[in-house]
Tab-separated table of C-alpha atoms in Angstrom:
chain	number	residue	atom	x	y	z
A	78	MET	CA	-6.106	87.620	157.670
A	79	PHE	CA	-4.788	84.495	158.059
A	80	SER	CA	-2.238	83.454	161.277
A	81	SER	CA	-0.344	81.210	159.251
A	82	HIS	CA	0.515	79.756	155.959
A	83	SER	CA	-1.394	76.338	156.881
A	84	GLN	CA	-4.748	78.357	157.403
A	85	ARG	CA	-4.407	80.017	153.968
A	86	ASN	CA	-3.772	76.864	152.200
A	87	ARG	CA	-6.723	75.290	153.918
A	88	PHE	CA	-9.070	77.963	152.967
A	89	ILE	CA	-7.818	78.060	149.142
A	90	LEU	CA	-8.367	73.899	149.073
A	91	SER	CA	-12.072	74.299	150.807
A	92	THR	CA	-12.818	77.085	148.178
A	93	ILE	CA	-11.755	74.826	145.412
A	94	VAL	CA	-13.128	71.870	146.667
A	95	GLY	CA	-16.497	73.802	147.177
A	96	VAL	CA	-16.467	75.240	143.873
A	97	GLY	CA	-15.913	71.870	142.280
A	98	ILE	CA	-19.039	70.469	144.238
A	99	VAL	CA	-21.190	73.151	143.156
A	100	ALA	CA	-20.050	72.638	139.534
A	101	VAL	CA	-20.684	68.800	139.744
A	102	ALA	CA	-24.185	69.489	141.398
A	103	GLY	CA	-24.755	72.049	138.777
A	104	VAL	CA	-23.920	69.357	135.743
A	105	ALA	CA	-25.984	66.630	137.515
A	106	VAL	CA	-28.805	68.749	137.808
A	107	VAL	CA	-28.744	69.962	134.112
A	108	GLU	CA	-28.101	66.294	133.400
A	109	GLY	CA	-31.104	65.379	135.178
A	110	LEU	CA	-33.257	67.807	133.877
A	111	LYS	CA	-31.961	66.684	130.154
A	112	ARG	CA	-33.268	63.156	131.084
A	113	GLU	CA	-36.311	64.315	132.594
A	114	GLU	CA	-37.025	66.214	129.344
A	115	SER	CA	-36.193	63.044	127.231
A	116	LYS	CA	-38.403	60.626	129.073
A	117	THR	CA	-41.417	63.186	128.834
A	118	THR	CA	-40.585	63.614	124.972
A	119	HIS	CA	-40.429	59.862	124.723
A	120	LYS	CA	-43.416	59.412	126.882
A	121	SER	CA	-45.344	62.129	124.492
A	122	GLU	CA	-44.239	60.224	121.539
A	123	ASN	CA	-45.382	56.823	122.780
A	124	THR	CA	-48.839	58.403	123.648
A	125	VAL	CA	-49.229	59.104	120.158
A	126	PRO	CA	-52.166	56.746	118.875
A	127	ARG	CA	-51.244	54.330	116.183
A	128	PRO	CA	-53.358	54.826	112.950
A	129	ILE	CA	-56.651	52.854	112.696
A	130	SER	CA	-56.971	50.709	109.619
A	131	LEU	CA	-60.259	49.233	108.707
A	132	ILE	CA	-60.224	46.258	106.268
A	133	ALA	CA	-63.433	44.942	104.886
A	134	SER	CA	-63.951	41.582	103.131
A	135	GLY	CA	-67.000	40.105	101.328
A	136	ASP	CA	-68.676	37.347	99.083
A	137	THR	CA	-65.863	35.069	99.837
A	138	ALA	CA	-68.226	32.341	98.339
A	139	GLY	CA	-66.340	29.488	99.546
A	140	TRP	CA	-63.188	30.727	97.806
A	141	ILE	CA	-60.713	29.600	100.533
A	142	VAL	CA	-57.955	29.309	97.879
A	143	PRO	CA	-57.592	30.280	94.369
A	144	CYS	CA	-57.919	26.499	92.724
A	145	GLY	CA	-54.698	27.182	90.805
A	146	CYS	CA	-55.747	26.026	87.338
A	147	THR	CA	-54.427	29.069	85.786
A	148	SER	CA	-52.080	31.804	86.919
A	149	ASN	CA	-52.983	35.103	87.794
A	150	GLN	CA	-56.045	34.340	90.098
A	151	SER	CA	-57.020	36.438	92.912
A	152	GLY	CA	-58.420	36.160	95.992
A	153	GLY	CA	-58.036	33.357	98.907
A	154	LEU	CA	-57.476	33.500	102.795
A	155	LEU	CA	-53.822	32.861	102.251
A	156	ARG	CA	-53.098	36.401	100.876
A	157	ARG	CA	-55.858	38.046	102.973
A	158	GLY	CA	-54.149	37.092	105.738
A	159	ALA	CA	-50.890	38.375	104.774
A	160	ILE	CA	-52.791	41.852	103.840
A	161	VAL	CA	-53.753	42.165	107.318
A	162	ALA	CA	-50.773	41.141	108.973
A	163	SER	CA	-48.627	43.572	107.055
A	164	GLU	CA	-51.033	46.151	107.774
A	165	LYS	CA	-51.006	45.459	111.445
A	166	GLU	CA	-46.756	46.213	111.626
A	167	THR	CA	-47.929	49.989	111.297
A	168	SER	CA	-51.752	50.266	112.362
A	169	ASN	CA	-54.254	49.196	114.634
A	170	VAL	CA	-56.313	47.023	112.486
A	171	ILE	CA	-60.068	46.210	112.763
A	172	LEU	CA	-61.042	43.506	110.213
A	173	VAL	CA	-64.460	42.763	109.418
A	174	ASP	CA	-66.689	40.651	106.951
A	175	VAL	CA	-69.811	42.077	105.181
A	176	GLY	CA	-70.958	38.489	104.945
A	177	GLY	CA	-71.509	35.785	101.871
A	178	ALA	CA	-68.970	33.653	102.916
A	179	ALA	CA	-70.335	30.258	102.308
A	180	GLY	CA	-70.454	28.488	98.964
A	181	GLY	CA	-73.758	26.645	99.530
A	182	THR	CA	-75.545	24.341	102.011
A	183	SER	CA	-74.382	20.849	101.526
A	184	PRO	CA	-72.096	19.291	104.212
A	185	TYR	CA	-69.342	19.828	102.196
A	186	ASP	CA	-69.886	23.749	101.760
A	187	GLN	CA	-70.609	23.585	105.531
A	188	SER	CA	-67.185	22.356	106.420
A	189	LYS	CA	-65.344	24.741	104.100
A	190	LEU	CA	-67.205	27.688	105.729
A	191	GLU	CA	-66.004	26.788	109.032
A	192	ALA	CA	-62.576	26.528	107.696
A	193	ILE	CA	-63.139	30.183	106.527
A	194	LEU	CA	-64.289	31.334	109.677
A	195	GLN	CA	-61.302	29.674	111.408
A	196	GLY	CA	-59.150	31.474	109.014
A	197	GLU	CA	-60.688	35.054	109.745
A	198	ILE	CA	-60.780	33.904	113.678
A	199	LYS	CA	-56.835	33.759	113.254
A	200	MET	CA	-56.516	37.133	111.465
A	201	GLY	CA	-58.691	38.853	114.163
A	202	ILE	CA	-61.899	39.447	112.826
A	203	ALA	CA	-63.663	42.064	114.869
A	204	ALA	CA	-67.193	41.386	113.082
A	205	HIS	CA	-68.778	38.819	110.302
A	206	ASN	CA	-72.129	40.190	109.053
A	207	LEU	CA	-74.689	37.530	108.178
A	208	GLY	CA	-75.040	37.609	104.277
A	209	GLY	CA	-77.272	36.001	102.147
A	210	SER	CA	-75.260	32.674	102.258
A	211	GLU	CA	-74.956	32.468	105.604
A	212	LEU	CA	-78.795	32.617	106.052
A	213	LYS	CA	-79.548	29.849	104.096
A	214	LEU	CA	-77.733	27.610	106.147
A	215	GLY	CA	-80.427	28.460	109.241
A	216	SER	CA	-80.606	29.760	112.444
A	217	ASP	CA	-79.781	26.602	114.393
A	218	TYR	CA	-76.643	26.179	112.430
A	219	LEU	CA	-75.494	29.459	112.635
A	220	GLN	CA	-75.958	29.452	116.204
A	221	ALA	CA	-74.206	26.291	116.666
A	222	ILE	CA	-71.122	27.378	115.009
A	223	GLN	CA	-71.019	30.434	116.685
A	224	GLU	CA	-70.767	28.876	119.800
A	225	LYS	CA	-68.182	26.140	118.557
A	226	LEU	CA	-65.781	28.620	116.949
A	227	ASP	CA	-66.855	31.950	119.186
A	228	ILE	CA	-67.054	33.727	115.854
A	229	PRO	CA	-68.308	37.232	116.358
A	230	PHE	CA	-71.446	37.241	113.953
A	231	VAL	CA	-73.615	40.346	113.979
A	232	SER	CA	-77.289	40.545	112.353
A	233	ALA	CA	-79.473	43.542	113.604
A	234	ASN	CA	-82.331	42.911	111.397
A	235	VAL	CA	-82.812	38.862	111.501
A	236	ARG	CA	-84.701	37.427	114.177
A	237	ASP	CA	-86.319	33.736	113.942
A	238	SER	CA	-89.850	32.519	113.960
A	239	ASP	CA	-90.345	33.744	117.904
A	240	GLY	CA	-88.970	37.045	117.116
A	241	ASP	CA	-85.545	36.627	118.700
A	242	PHE	CA	-82.335	38.037	117.171
A	243	ILE	CA	-80.230	34.866	115.976
A	244	VAL	CA	-77.138	36.355	116.924
A	245	GLU	CA	-75.462	39.697	118.282
A	246	THR	CA	-76.809	42.839	116.629
A	247	HIS	CA	-73.319	44.801	117.056
A	248	ARG	CA	-70.057	44.841	118.185
A	249	VAL	CA	-68.306	47.896	120.263
A	250	ILE	CA	-64.749	47.909	119.423
A	251	ASP	CA	-62.070	50.128	121.713
A	252	VAL	CA	-59.010	50.917	119.682
A	253	SER	CA	-56.597	53.909	119.730
A	254	GLY	CA	-58.674	55.838	122.327
A	255	LYS	CA	-61.760	55.560	120.049
A	256	ARG	CA	-64.882	53.652	120.108
A	257	LEU	CA	-66.329	51.935	117.110
A	258	LEU	CA	-69.690	50.802	116.893
A	259	ILE	CA	-70.194	47.909	114.316
A	260	VAL	CA	-73.727	47.174	113.001
A	261	GLY	CA	-74.826	44.258	110.528
A	262	VAL	CA	-77.692	44.007	108.554
A	263	VAL	CA	-79.140	42.299	105.230
A	264	SER	CA	-81.374	42.917	102.470
A	265	SER	CA	-85.078	41.306	102.673
A	266	LEU	CA	-84.298	40.267	99.219
A	267	TYR	CA	-82.399	37.007	101.027
A	268	ALA	CA	-85.302	36.427	103.329
A	269	VAL	CA	-85.389	32.186	104.119
A	270	SER	CA	-88.068	30.232	105.802
A	271	GLY	CA	-88.055	30.391	109.465
A	272	LEU	CA	-86.264	33.770	109.593
A	273	GLN	CA	-87.810	37.290	109.605
A	274	ILE	CA	-85.861	40.362	108.077
A	275	SER	CA	-87.009	43.723	109.321
A	276	SER	CA	-85.846	47.441	107.871
A	277	PRO	CA	-82.162	47.585	107.825
A	278	ARG	CA	-82.362	51.274	108.343
A	279	ASP	CA	-84.527	50.964	111.458
A	280	ALA	CA	-82.428	48.413	112.808
A	281	VAL	CA	-79.368	50.450	112.518
A	282	LEU	CA	-80.987	53.927	114.113
A	283	ALA	CA	-82.483	51.461	116.999
A	284	ILE	CA	-78.906	50.607	117.964
A	285	ALA	CA	-77.193	53.995	116.904
A	286	ASP	CA	-79.819	55.804	119.314
A	287	GLU	CA	-79.267	53.199	122.331
A	288	TYR	CA	-75.429	53.928	122.034
A	289	VAL	CA	-76.123	57.643	121.562
A	290	LYS	CA	-72.706	59.636	122.487
A	291	GLN	CA	-70.971	56.319	123.427
A	292	TYR	CA	-69.370	55.660	120.345
A	293	ASP	CA	-66.965	57.812	117.932
A	294	TRP	CA	-67.777	56.177	114.580
A	295	LEU	CA	-70.590	54.197	113.387
A	296	ILE	CA	-69.796	51.396	110.972
A	297	VAL	CA	-72.390	49.505	109.121
A	298	LEU	CA	-72.010	46.178	107.364
A	299	ALA	CA	-74.759	46.026	104.849
A	300	TYR	CA	-75.134	42.782	102.633
A	301	MET	CA	-77.269	44.455	99.905
A	302	PRO	CA	-77.664	44.559	95.982
A	303	GLU	CA	-75.863	47.942	94.585
A	304	ARG	CA	-79.079	49.754	93.992
A	305	GLU	CA	-80.321	49.042	97.234
A	306	LEU	CA	-76.999	49.775	99.137
A	307	ARG	CA	-76.635	53.477	97.631
A	308	SER	CA	-80.225	54.222	98.503
A	309	PHE	CA	-79.701	52.707	101.854
A	310	ALA	CA	-76.519	55.076	102.283
A	311	SER	CA	-78.253	58.215	101.251
A	312	ASP	CA	-80.898	57.807	103.753
A	313	LEU	CA	-78.445	56.811	106.811
A	314	PRO	CA	-76.178	60.271	107.450
A	315	GLU	CA	-75.783	58.799	110.678
A	316	ALA	CA	-73.249	56.401	109.553
A	317	ASP	CA	-69.565	57.450	109.038
A	318	VAL	CA	-69.040	53.995	106.981
A	319	ILE	CA	-71.100	51.872	105.098
A	320	LEU	CA	-69.513	48.959	103.624
A	321	GLY	CA	-71.523	46.720	100.979
A	322	GLY	CA	-71.541	43.253	99.374
A	323	ALA	CA	-73.650	41.360	96.900
A	324	THR	CA	-72.780	44.242	94.790
A	325	HIS	CA	-71.397	41.958	91.841
A	326	GLN	CA	-68.500	44.296	91.628
A	327	SER	CA	-66.316	46.098	94.044
A	328	ILE	CA	-67.333	49.923	94.853
A	329	ALA	CA	-64.485	51.988	95.493
A	330	PRO	CA	-64.572	54.354	98.508
A	331	ALA	CA	-66.795	57.505	97.964
A	332	SER	CA	-68.763	59.929	100.024
A	333	VAL	CA	-72.397	59.621	100.011
A	334	GLY	CA	-73.468	62.330	102.210
A	335	PRO	CA	-71.306	62.397	105.460
A	336	ALA	CA	-70.884	58.612	105.102
A	337	THR	CA	-68.109	56.902	103.148
A	338	LEU	CA	-69.598	53.898	101.139
A	339	ALA	CA	-67.333	51.078	99.590
A	340	ALA	CA	-67.949	47.425	98.786
A	341	ALA	CA	-65.788	44.610	98.292
A	342	THR	CA	-67.076	41.301	96.624
A	343	ASN	CA	-66.428	38.616	93.833
A	344	LYS	CA	-65.119	35.731	95.850
A	345	GLY	CA	-63.160	37.820	98.438
A	346	LYS	CA	-60.812	38.874	95.064
A	347	TYR	CA	-60.690	42.286	96.656
A	348	LEU	CA	-60.593	43.972	100.065
A	349	VAL	CA	-61.760	47.552	101.155
A	350	HIS	CA	-58.982	49.413	103.131
A	351	LEU	CA	-60.010	52.499	104.813
A	352	GLN	CA	-57.900	54.783	107.242
A	353	ALA	CA	-59.770	56.371	110.082
A	354	PRO	CA	-59.456	60.317	110.237
A	355	PHE	CA	-56.164	60.957	112.471
A	356	LYS	CA	-56.630	64.408	113.992
A	357	ASN	CA	-59.963	65.663	112.865
A	358	ASP	CA	-62.973	63.516	114.111
A	359	GLN	CA	-65.220	65.244	111.381
A	360	ASP	CA	-63.091	63.861	108.557
A	361	ARG	CA	-63.977	61.286	106.495
A	362	TRP	CA	-62.712	57.627	106.390
A	363	LYS	CA	-60.678	57.462	103.275
A	364	GLY	CA	-58.972	54.423	101.445
A	365	ARG	CA	-58.710	52.299	98.110
A	366	VAL	CA	-60.059	48.990	97.110
A	367	VAL	CA	-57.313	46.640	97.210
A	368	GLU	CA	-57.013	43.447	94.737
A	369	VAL	CA	-55.846	40.110	96.686
A	370	ASN	CA	-53.381	39.338	93.687
A	371	GLN	CA	-49.901	37.457	93.507
A	372	ASP	CA	-48.062	40.534	94.759
A	373	PHE	CA	-48.940	39.285	98.210
A	374	LYS	CA	-47.218	36.413	99.329
A	375	ASP	CA	-48.894	33.299	101.343
A	376	ASP	CA	-49.373	33.912	105.125
A	377	ALA	CA	-48.148	30.965	107.157
A	378	ILE	CA	-50.681	30.800	109.692
A	379	GLN	CA	-53.311	30.776	106.749
A	380	LYS	CA	-51.156	28.181	105.070
A	381	GLN	CA	-51.689	25.905	108.314
A	382	ASN	CA	-55.306	26.683	108.258
A	383	LEU	CA	-55.890	25.262	104.576
A	384	GLN	CA	-53.918	22.225	105.553
A	385	GLN	CA	-56.275	21.598	108.148
A	386	PHE	CA	-59.048	21.844	105.945
A	387	TYR	CA	-57.627	19.564	103.638
A	388	SER	CA	-56.802	16.904	106.609
A	389	GLU	CA	-60.535	17.345	107.547
A	390	LEU	CA	-61.578	16.731	103.873
A	391	SER	CA	-59.530	13.510	103.730
A	392	LYS	CA	-61.416	12.532	106.879
A	393	GLN	CA	-64.840	13.186	105.942
A	394	ASP	CA	-64.341	12.113	102.260
A	395	PHE	CA	-67.805	13.558	100.999
A	396	THR	CA	-69.421	11.720	98.568
A	397	ALA	CA	-70.265	13.564	95.397
A	398	ALA	CA	-73.835	13.948	96.608
A	399	GLN	CA	-72.590	15.584	99.754
A	400	THR	CA	-71.064	18.291	97.888
A	401	GLY	CA	-73.449	19.968	95.972
A	402	PHE	CA	-71.535	19.827	92.788
A	403	SER	CA	-73.335	16.576	91.277
A	404	PRO	CA	-74.519	17.744	87.702
A	405	PRO	CA	-78.315	17.227	87.169
A	406	LEU	CA	-79.704	14.184	85.611
A	407	PRO	CA	-82.036	13.730	82.830
A	408	ILE	CA	-85.697	13.595	83.959
A	409	ASN	CA	-85.999	9.982	82.698
A	410	PRO	CA	-82.320	8.640	81.997
A	411	PRO	CA	-82.211	6.163	79.111
A	412	PRO	CA	-81.396	2.396	79.732
A	413	GLY	CA	-77.622	2.344	80.285
A	414	TYR	CA	-76.707	5.719	81.277
A	415	GLN	CA	-73.950	4.918	83.491
A	416	ILE	CA	-70.172	5.336	83.521
A	417	SER	CA	-68.733	2.180	82.280
A	418	GLY	CA	-64.868	3.286	83.089
A	419	THR	CA	-61.997	4.737	80.611
A	420	GLU	CA	-60.867	0.941	80.210
A	421	SER	CA	-63.990	0.048	78.306
A	422	CYS	CA	-63.647	2.530	75.810
A	423	LEU	CA	-59.942	1.666	75.133
A	424	LYS	CA	-60.643	-1.760	73.982
A	425	CYS	CA	-62.427	-0.728	70.915
A	426	HIS	CA	-60.780	2.907	70.524
A	427	GLN	CA	-57.200	1.878	70.854
A	428	ASP	CA	-55.699	4.734	68.517
A	429	ASP	CA	-57.204	7.431	70.717
A	430	ALA	CA	-56.328	5.498	73.537
A	431	ARG	CA	-52.709	6.135	72.952
A	432	HIS	CA	-53.397	9.679	72.041
A	433	TRP	CA	-55.233	10.195	75.410
A	434	GLU	CA	-52.785	8.488	77.356
A	435	HIS	CA	-49.980	11.382	76.329
A	436	SER	CA	-52.754	14.364	77.105
A	437	ALA	CA	-53.022	16.180	80.172
A	438	HIS	CA	-56.458	14.950	80.817
A	439	ALA	CA	-55.071	11.438	81.169
A	440	HIS	CA	-52.764	12.917	84.324
A	441	ALA	CA	-54.981	15.622	85.760
A	442	TRP	CA	-55.012	14.006	89.032
A	443	LYS	CA	-51.485	14.322	89.576
A	444	THR	CA	-51.755	18.083	89.464
A	445	LEU	CA	-54.185	17.820	92.704
A	446	ARG	CA	-51.938	15.613	94.459
A	447	ARG	CA	-48.980	17.933	94.218
A	448	SER	CA	-50.800	20.675	96.143
A	449	GLY	CA	-52.811	18.308	98.334
A	450	ALA	CA	-56.049	19.629	96.644
A	451	HIS	CA	-57.059	15.926	95.640
A	452	VAL	CA	-59.257	15.906	98.710
A	453	ASP	CA	-61.431	18.928	97.665
A	454	ALA	CA	-64.288	18.195	95.878
A	455	ASP	CA	-64.216	21.643	93.881
A	456	CYS	CA	-61.493	20.314	92.616
A	457	GLN	CA	-62.310	16.521	92.035
A	458	ARG	CA	-65.210	17.588	89.790
A	459	CYS	CA	-63.136	18.526	86.862
A	460	HIS	CA	-59.934	15.948	87.586
A	461	THR	CA	-62.245	12.807	87.662
A	462	THR	CA	-64.564	10.785	85.455
A	463	GLY	CA	-68.270	10.991	85.810
A	464	PHE	CA	-68.202	12.961	89.276
A	465	GLY	CA	-71.616	12.541	90.659
A	466	LEU	CA	-72.946	10.571	87.671
A	467	PRO	CA	-74.511	7.199	88.040
A	468	GLY	CA	-71.379	4.645	88.166
A	469	GLY	CA	-69.234	7.927	88.221
A	470	PHE	CA	-66.851	9.251	90.575
A	471	VAL	CA	-67.973	9.009	94.218
A	472	SER	CA	-65.013	10.007	96.627
A	473	VAL	CA	-61.240	9.369	97.010
A	474	LYS	CA	-61.788	6.364	99.147
A	475	ARG	CA	-64.281	4.930	96.898
A	476	SER	CA	-63.459	5.765	93.207
A	477	LEU	CA	-59.688	6.079	92.739
A	478	ASN	CA	-60.337	3.859	89.588
A	479	LEU	CA	-62.119	6.731	88.206
A	480	VAL	CA	-59.481	9.880	88.756
A	481	ASN	CA	-58.068	11.735	85.637
A	482	VAL	CA	-60.288	13.161	82.952
A	483	GLY	CA	-61.340	9.959	80.972
A	484	CYS	CA	-63.538	9.581	78.054
A	485	GLU	CA	-66.745	9.805	79.759
A	486	SER	CA	-66.084	13.132	80.941
A	487	CYS	CA	-66.350	14.770	77.658
A	488	HIS	CA	-68.659	12.081	76.036
A	489	GLY	CA	-71.250	10.813	79.002
A	490	PRO	CA	-72.246	7.810	80.586
A	491	SER	CA	-71.744	5.167	77.909
A	492	ALA	CA	-72.475	1.832	79.434
A	493	ALA	CA	-75.284	1.458	76.794
A	494	HIS	CA	-72.701	2.306	74.078
A	495	THR	CA	-70.159	-0.273	75.009
A	496	ARG	CA	-72.700	-3.178	75.146
A	497	ASN	CA	-74.049	-1.699	71.876
A	498	THR	CA	-72.086	0.608	69.707
A	499	LYS	CA	-74.927	1.490	67.666
A	500	ILE	CA	-76.176	3.332	70.722
A	501	ARG	CA	-74.703	6.919	70.496
A	502	THR	CA	-72.840	8.112	73.629
A	503	PRO	CA	-75.320	10.783	75.163
A	504	PHE	CA	-73.358	13.977	75.117
A	505	LEU	CA	-72.276	16.068	72.615
A	506	ALA	CA	-68.486	16.331	73.515
A	507	LYS	CA	-67.894	20.193	72.358
A	508	ASP	CA	-70.669	21.176	74.562
A	509	GLN	CA	-68.981	19.651	77.799
A	510	CYS	CA	-65.607	21.679	77.695
A	511	ILE	CA	-66.975	24.722	79.043
A	512	TYR	CA	-68.251	22.727	82.346
A	513	CYS	CA	-64.454	23.153	83.341
A	514	HIS	CA	-62.690	25.232	81.313
A	515	ASP	CA	-64.706	28.275	82.223
A	516	ARG	CA	-63.246	31.919	82.747
A	517	GLU	CA	-62.590	31.428	86.069
A	518	ASN	CA	-60.225	28.288	85.673
A	519	SER	CA	-59.320	28.453	81.902
A	520	PRO	CA	-59.712	32.579	80.852
A	521	GLU	CA	-57.967	31.801	77.389
A	522	PHE	CA	-59.799	28.730	76.690
A	523	LYS	CA	-60.798	28.422	72.686
A	524	PHE	CA	-62.333	25.224	71.692
A	525	GLU	CA	-60.616	25.192	67.973
A	526	LYS	CA	-57.270	25.920	69.921
A	527	TYR	CA	-57.668	23.238	72.494
A	528	TRP	CA	-59.338	20.676	70.245
A	529	SER	CA	-56.271	20.811	68.090
A	530	GLN	CA	-54.225	19.554	71.203
A	531	ILE	CA	-56.477	16.406	71.741
A	532	ILE	CA	-58.002	15.455	67.917
A	533	HIS	CA	-59.430	11.900	68.165
A	534	GLY	CA	-61.933	9.968	67.254
A	535	GLN	CA	-61.557	10.642	63.405
A	536	GLN	CA	-61.347	6.894	62.180
A	537	ASP	CA	-63.958	5.423	64.481
A	538	PRO	CA	-63.921	1.518	64.785
A	539	GLU	CA	-67.670	1.210	63.994
A	540	SER	CA	-68.659	2.574	60.633
A	541	ASN	CA	-72.218	3.235	61.960
A	542	THR	CA	-70.942	5.602	64.704
A	543	GLU	CA	-70.047	9.070	63.649
A	544	PRO	CA	-67.043	10.337	64.892
A	545	GLN	CA	-67.637	13.373	67.496
A	546	PRO	CA	-65.349	16.087	68.707
């Protein structure tokens, strides 16, 4: 068969090489198939959509941050931001606000609302419904602030006097391969001059009809009292989720017909957290109400936003009259109804002065300075003397001589008394405590307990003036 040993050896060698090549090629093919299979599997895993989370806030009412007067206070954008940021690590988050973010209509309240809206934008807000407190600000202001901040306002049943919508009626959000149609409405109970409020149900249905078969879920933001909200939900089976505000208490997610109904309220101290149906589109949205408490750390971005707000307040230096916090004055104030300053009191009440100087009242301003809140009128009103009263605290740049809680914070404007001690101080001091020591800021306040810490006036320097607590 072989003419020589050399030919035989060459044949054996070529056979061995051929087998080796085939083996190597086979291994390469197998490894290639494994890699392709791995790529396919990895690609399949990556195409699985992330869960969708819907987080709703409402009725923030200017509560950008807890005042800090007592522990265990809930709410604030710093913690809200932390909750949203944490949820974004595992889910695609749709953040909405049902409305009621403003605390009032004064220049100070407008500045605070702008800071709240800036905070929402930094969280990635998808839609902010116009609630009762927003409508009080008027269409001109709302349109101006929307243009300035590019905040995604929605309101489908509010028009101006010409019959034109004042903001967008809805928002369409595409997320994880799904499309959410978000519509905002408000109760006619919050109607204000110059604005028309139509039927919330008709407004929602009109938009749903316009987008028929173009969305997967209909989300309705409905700023209404609880009874109206529940009735509205019962009459709107077309909705998948109905989120309420102005309900005085939060409502845990529950089924109302085919929809999921929930509400977040009370100064933004609670959030509604819902999860979208993951596999079957016919399943309901489910979730819970989350208290924005001390379990959540402050978000760094929201902390920066708060500091920017404080910086703006420092520049503006709003007067008490620009804040909406000034106390009401008597219809006919008596002569001498004016703050005279604590120094005027200490000249005669020397024993009481020494006691006051060692009290927390005498150092109330320092507690604000530590947090930077001394520029915030919401805090100033309870850490100064005569806030908004004649001759009383006006603003930081005008009235540093009236910081701290002085005698007239409790006894009232006493210029007349300092001139003639027979004229009694105008306030019954005991009744003034709860102006600042309310359930929000001083939940454990008991007059007898607190009075024991500041007892004074037991020996009045003028025998014809009765000591008053």
